[in-house]
XYZ file of C-alpha atoms in Angstrom:
352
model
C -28.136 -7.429 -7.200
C -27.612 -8.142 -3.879
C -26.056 -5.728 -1.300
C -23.137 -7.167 0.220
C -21.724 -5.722 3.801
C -18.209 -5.351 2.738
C -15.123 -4.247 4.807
C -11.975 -2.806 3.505
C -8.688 -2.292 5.355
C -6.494 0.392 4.371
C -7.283 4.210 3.862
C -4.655 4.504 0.316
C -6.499 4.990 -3.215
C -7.315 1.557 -3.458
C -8.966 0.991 -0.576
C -10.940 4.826 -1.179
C -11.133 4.061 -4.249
C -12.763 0.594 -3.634
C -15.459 1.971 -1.081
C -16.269 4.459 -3.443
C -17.160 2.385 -6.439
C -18.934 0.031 -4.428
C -21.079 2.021 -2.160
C -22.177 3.680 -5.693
C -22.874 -0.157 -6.756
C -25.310 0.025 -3.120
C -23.018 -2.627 -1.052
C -22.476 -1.414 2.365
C -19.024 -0.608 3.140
C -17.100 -0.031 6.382
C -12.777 1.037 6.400
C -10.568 0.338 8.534
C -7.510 1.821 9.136
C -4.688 2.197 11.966
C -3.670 5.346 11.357
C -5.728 8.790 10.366
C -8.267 8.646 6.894
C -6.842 9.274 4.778
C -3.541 8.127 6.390
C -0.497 10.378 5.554
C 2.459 7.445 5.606
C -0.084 5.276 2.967
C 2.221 4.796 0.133
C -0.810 7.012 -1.936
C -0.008 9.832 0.079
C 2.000 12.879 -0.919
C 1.531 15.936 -3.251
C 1.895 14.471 -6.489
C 1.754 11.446 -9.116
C 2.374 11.468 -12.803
C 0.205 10.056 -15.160
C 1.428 8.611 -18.299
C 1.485 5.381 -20.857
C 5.524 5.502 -21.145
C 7.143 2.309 -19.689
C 11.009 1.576 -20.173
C 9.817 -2.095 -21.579
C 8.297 -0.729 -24.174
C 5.278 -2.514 -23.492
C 2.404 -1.556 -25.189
C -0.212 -3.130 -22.768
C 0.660 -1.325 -20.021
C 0.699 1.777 -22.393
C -3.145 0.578 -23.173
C -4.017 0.649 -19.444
C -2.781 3.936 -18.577
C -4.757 5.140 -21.205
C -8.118 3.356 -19.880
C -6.844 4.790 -16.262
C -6.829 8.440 -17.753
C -10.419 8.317 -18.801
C -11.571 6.099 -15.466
C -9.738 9.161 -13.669
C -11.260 11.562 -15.368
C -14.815 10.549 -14.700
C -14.390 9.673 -10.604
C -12.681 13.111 -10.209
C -15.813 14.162 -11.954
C -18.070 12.220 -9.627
C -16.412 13.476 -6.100
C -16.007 16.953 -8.086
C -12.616 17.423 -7.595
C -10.322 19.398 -9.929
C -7.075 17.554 -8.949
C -5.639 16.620 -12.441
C -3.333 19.191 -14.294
C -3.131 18.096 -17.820
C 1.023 19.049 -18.032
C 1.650 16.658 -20.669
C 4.457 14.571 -20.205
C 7.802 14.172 -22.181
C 9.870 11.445 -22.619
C 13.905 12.890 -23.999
C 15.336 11.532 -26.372
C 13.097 8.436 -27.063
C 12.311 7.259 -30.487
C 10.820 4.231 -29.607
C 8.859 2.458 -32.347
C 5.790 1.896 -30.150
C 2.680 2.505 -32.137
C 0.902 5.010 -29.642
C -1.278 6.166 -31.973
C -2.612 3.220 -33.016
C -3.788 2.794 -29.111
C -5.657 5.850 -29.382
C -2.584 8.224 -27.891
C -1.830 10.948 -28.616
C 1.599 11.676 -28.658
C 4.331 13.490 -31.133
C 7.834 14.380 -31.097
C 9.078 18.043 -30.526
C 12.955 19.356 -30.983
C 14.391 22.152 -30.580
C 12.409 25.582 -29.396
C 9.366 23.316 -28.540
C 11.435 21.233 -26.486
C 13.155 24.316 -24.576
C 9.965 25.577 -23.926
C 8.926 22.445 -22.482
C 12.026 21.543 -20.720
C 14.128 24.445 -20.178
C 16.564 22.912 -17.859
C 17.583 20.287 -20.113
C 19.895 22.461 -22.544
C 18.812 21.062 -25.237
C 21.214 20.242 -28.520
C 21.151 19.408 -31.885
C 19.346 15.981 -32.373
C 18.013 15.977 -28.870
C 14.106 15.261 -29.269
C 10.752 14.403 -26.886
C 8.234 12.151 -26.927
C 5.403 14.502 -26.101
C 2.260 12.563 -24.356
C -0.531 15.770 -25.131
C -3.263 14.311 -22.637
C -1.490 13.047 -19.506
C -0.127 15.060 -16.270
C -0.018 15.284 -12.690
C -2.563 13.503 -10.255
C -2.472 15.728 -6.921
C -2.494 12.340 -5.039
C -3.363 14.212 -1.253
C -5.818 15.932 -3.086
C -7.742 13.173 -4.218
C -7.561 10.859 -0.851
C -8.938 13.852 1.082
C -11.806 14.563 -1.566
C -12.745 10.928 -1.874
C -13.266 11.080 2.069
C -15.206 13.923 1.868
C -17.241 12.290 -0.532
C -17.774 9.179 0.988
C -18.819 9.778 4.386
C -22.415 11.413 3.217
C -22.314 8.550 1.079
C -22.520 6.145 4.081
C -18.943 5.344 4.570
C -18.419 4.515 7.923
C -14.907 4.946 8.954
C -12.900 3.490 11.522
C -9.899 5.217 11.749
C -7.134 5.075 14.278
C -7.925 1.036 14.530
C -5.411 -1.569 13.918
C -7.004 -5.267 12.221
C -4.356 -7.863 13.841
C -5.454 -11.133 12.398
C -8.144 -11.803 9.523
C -9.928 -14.605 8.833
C -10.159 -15.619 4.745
C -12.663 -18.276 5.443
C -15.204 -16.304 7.628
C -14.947 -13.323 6.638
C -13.666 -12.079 10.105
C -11.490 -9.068 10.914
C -9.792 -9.528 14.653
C -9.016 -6.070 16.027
C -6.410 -4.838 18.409
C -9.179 -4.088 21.171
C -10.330 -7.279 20.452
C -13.410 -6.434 18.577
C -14.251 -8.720 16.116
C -15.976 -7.581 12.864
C -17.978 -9.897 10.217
C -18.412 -9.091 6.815
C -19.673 -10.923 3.379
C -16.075 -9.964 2.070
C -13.277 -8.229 3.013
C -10.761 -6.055 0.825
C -7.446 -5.885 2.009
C -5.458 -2.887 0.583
C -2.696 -2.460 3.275
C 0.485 -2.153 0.986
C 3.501 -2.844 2.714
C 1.120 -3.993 5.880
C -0.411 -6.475 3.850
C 2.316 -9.465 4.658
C 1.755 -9.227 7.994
C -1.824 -9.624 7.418
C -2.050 -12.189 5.355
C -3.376 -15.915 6.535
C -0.512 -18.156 6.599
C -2.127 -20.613 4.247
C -2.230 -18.102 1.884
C 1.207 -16.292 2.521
C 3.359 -16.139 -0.248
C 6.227 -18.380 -0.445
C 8.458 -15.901 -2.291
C 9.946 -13.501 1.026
C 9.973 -10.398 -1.201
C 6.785 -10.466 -2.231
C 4.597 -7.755 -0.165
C 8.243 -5.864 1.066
C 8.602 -2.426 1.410
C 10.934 0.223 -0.857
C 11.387 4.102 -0.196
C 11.333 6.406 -2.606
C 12.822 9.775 -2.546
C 12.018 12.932 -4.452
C 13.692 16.941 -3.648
C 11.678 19.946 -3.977
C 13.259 23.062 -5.267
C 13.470 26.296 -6.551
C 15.268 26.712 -9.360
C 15.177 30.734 -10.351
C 15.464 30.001 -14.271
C 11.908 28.723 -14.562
C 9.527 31.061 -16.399
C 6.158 29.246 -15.012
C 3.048 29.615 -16.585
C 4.419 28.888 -19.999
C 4.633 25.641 -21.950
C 6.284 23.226 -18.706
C 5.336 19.994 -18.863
C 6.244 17.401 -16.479
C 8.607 14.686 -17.631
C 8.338 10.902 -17.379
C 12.236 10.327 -18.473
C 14.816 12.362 -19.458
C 17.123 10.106 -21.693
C 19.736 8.056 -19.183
C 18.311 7.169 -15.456
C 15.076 6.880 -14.242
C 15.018 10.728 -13.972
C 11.060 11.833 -13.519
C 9.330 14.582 -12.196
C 7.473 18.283 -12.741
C 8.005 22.028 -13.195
C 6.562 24.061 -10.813
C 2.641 23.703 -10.431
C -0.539 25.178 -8.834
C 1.507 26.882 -6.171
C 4.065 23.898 -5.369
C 7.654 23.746 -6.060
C 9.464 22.104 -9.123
C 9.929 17.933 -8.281
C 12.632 15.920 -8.822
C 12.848 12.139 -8.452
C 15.467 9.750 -9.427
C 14.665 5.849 -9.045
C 17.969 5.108 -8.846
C 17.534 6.102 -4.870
C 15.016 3.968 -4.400
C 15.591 1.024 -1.961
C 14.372 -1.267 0.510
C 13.647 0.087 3.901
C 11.238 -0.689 6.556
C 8.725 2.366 7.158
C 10.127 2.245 10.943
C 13.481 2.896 9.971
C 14.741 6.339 10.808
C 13.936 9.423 7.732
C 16.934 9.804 5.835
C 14.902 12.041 3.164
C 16.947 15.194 3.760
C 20.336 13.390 3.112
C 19.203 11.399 0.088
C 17.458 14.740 -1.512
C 20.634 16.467 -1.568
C 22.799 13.590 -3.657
C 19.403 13.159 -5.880
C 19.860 17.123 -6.505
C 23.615 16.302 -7.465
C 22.705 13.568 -9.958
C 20.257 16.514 -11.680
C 22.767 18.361 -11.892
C 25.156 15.754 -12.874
C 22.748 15.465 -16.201
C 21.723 19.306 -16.922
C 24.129 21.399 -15.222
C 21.908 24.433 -15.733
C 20.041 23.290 -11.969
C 23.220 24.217 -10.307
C 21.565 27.209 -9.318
C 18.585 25.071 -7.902
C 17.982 25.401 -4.084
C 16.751 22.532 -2.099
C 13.910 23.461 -0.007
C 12.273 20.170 1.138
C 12.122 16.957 0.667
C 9.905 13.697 0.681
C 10.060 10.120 0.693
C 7.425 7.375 0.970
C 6.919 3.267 1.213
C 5.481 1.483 -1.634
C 5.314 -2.040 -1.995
C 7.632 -4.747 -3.973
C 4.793 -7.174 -5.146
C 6.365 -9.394 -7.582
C 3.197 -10.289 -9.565
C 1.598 -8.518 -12.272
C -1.779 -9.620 -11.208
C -4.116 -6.426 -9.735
C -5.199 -8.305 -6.984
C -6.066 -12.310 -5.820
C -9.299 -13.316 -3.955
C -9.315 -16.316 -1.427
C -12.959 -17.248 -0.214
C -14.143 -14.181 1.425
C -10.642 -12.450 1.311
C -9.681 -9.969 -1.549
C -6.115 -9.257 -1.704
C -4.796 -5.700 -3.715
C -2.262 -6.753 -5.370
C -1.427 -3.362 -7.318
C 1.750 -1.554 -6.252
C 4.862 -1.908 -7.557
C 5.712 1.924 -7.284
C 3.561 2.390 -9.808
C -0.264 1.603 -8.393
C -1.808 4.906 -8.064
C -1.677 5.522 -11.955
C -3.548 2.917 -12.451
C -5.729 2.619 -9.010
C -9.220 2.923 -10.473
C -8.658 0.222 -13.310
C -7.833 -1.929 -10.132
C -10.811 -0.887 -8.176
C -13.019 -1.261 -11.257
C -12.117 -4.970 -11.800
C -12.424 -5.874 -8.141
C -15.986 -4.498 -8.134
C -17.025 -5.945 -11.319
C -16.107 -9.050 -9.680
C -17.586 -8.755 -6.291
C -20.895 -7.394 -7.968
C -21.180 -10.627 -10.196
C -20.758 -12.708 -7.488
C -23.646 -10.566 -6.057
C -25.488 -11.552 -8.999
C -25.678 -14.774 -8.965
């Protein structure tokens, strides 16, 4: 195979994760990124991300890929020997959806009762109320894993640009223009700037739809809640019945998180943080549902850009121009099935 000098814009897991797998393929990789590696406003960063095949459309493909992304997780966190997966388990309340989980290979049952307090003690459960327990899946500590794939690429030969902003980019040359106008040439380049990436785009290959590459925030509140028991049977929780209600107990030191999708909207990552307000009515719409967290305490909170794509494809190449595609709010689940295809691609090309 033929080593390829490569170049890859953006510092989030897809763009880490994308050096990573081909630097082990032996392509020579530079990144690129405006802000610090890895960059703390990348939609990747943050503490946490849950892991887990449950989708509200029932959709058992998507089920199937979270699975593969589980085992592709498993063995890169192996490879830049880092420890940052918690296998929590994850519940689902009340959902007795007929999807056939096992027959993917999942390994999931329902609890009730007890079980289920144990598991979710907040929820008060009552008669009839059941879970969807997923046994294998959990948290991904998502600033965790940036900052140990960095660590792990740069004796790998990463080089790393950071602090440098790619203004134009040229599909057809393979040509990154920078903002001290440096220009950089490269066999290929893999763009993986999230809600940057519209801006970057060529205009012949700009998509027509105006929504597609736009940023939403999302919000989640981190509290203490002085009910919780840690260290026993906690698992985190994908949904909890009515809302798109998700989040974790309190893990590895960090506080019990709350999220609520409801809050999410679209906002521009230069408008001004309105995290603190928005934590405080996403606390009220816990408690709204389980009025046990009334004794919760908001201690911080967090928000963070991912990008409205509008396609389900992973990502789109156009000549020497790679596109990541992958977001949606949910892309970092399923960030090294991504970065797989992409270099399976790339290194057939090399191949022939």
């Amino acid at each position: 195979m033929k080593a390829r000098q490569i170049a890859v814009v953006g510092s989030g897991i897809h763009g880490l994760l994308c050096a990573w797998l081909l630097i082990r393929k032996g392509h020579r990789v530079e990144l690129f990124e405006q802000g610090a590696v890895p960059n703390p406003s990348a939609a990747s960063h943050g503490l946490h991300r849950l892991l887990h095949p449950w989708n509200a459309a029932g959709d058992p493909m998507m089920a199937e890929a979270t699975a593969g992304a589980l085992r592709s997780w498993k063995r890169i966190l192996a490879e830049i020997g880092s420890d940052a997966f918690e296998q929590t388990g994850i519940l689902v309340l009340d959902d007795r959806s007929g999807l056939a989980f096992d027959g993917l290979g999942i390994a999931s049952s329902l609890i009730e009762g007890a079980a289920l307090s144990r598991r979710l003690p907040f929820a008060e459960i009552r008669y009839g109320h059941s879970a969807r327990l997923f046994h294998d899946f959990g948290v991904l500590f998502a600033g965790r894993i940036l900052g140990d794939l960095v660590k792990a690429l740069r004796p790998a030969g990463l080089r790393i640009h950071a602090h440098t902003r790619v203004e134009a980019i040229n599909a057809r040359t393979g040509s990154l223009h920078l903002a001290d106008a440096g220009r950089v040439s490269a066999d290929l380049i893999i763009l993986a700037t999230g809600t940057g990436t519209r801006a970057l785009l060529p205009a012949d290959i700009l998509p027509t739809d105006p929504q597609a590459f736009s940023p939403r925030r999302c919000y989640v509140a981190y509290v203490e809640w002085p009910d919780y028991d840690t260290g026993k049977e906690d698992a985190a929780w994908a949904s909890l019945g009515r809302g798109d209600l998700w989040g974790m107990p309190p893990l590895r030191g960090e506080l019990m998180k709350l999220g609520n999708g409801a809050f999410t909207r679209p906002a521009d990552p230069a408008e001004p943080d309105d995290a603190a307000a928005v934590a405080r009515d996403l606390l009220k719409s816990y408690v709204a549902r389980f009025p046990a967290l009334g004794r919760a305490r908001l201690v911080r909170c967090g928000a963070n850009h991912w990008t409205r794509i509008g396609s389900r494809n992973a990502f789109m190449i156009r000549d020497r121009l790679v596109v990541v595609t992958s977001d949606d709010g949910g892309g970092f689940k399923t960030a090294p099935q991504v970065a797989e295809a992409i270099v399976a691609r790339i290194s057939d090309a090399s191949a022939s």
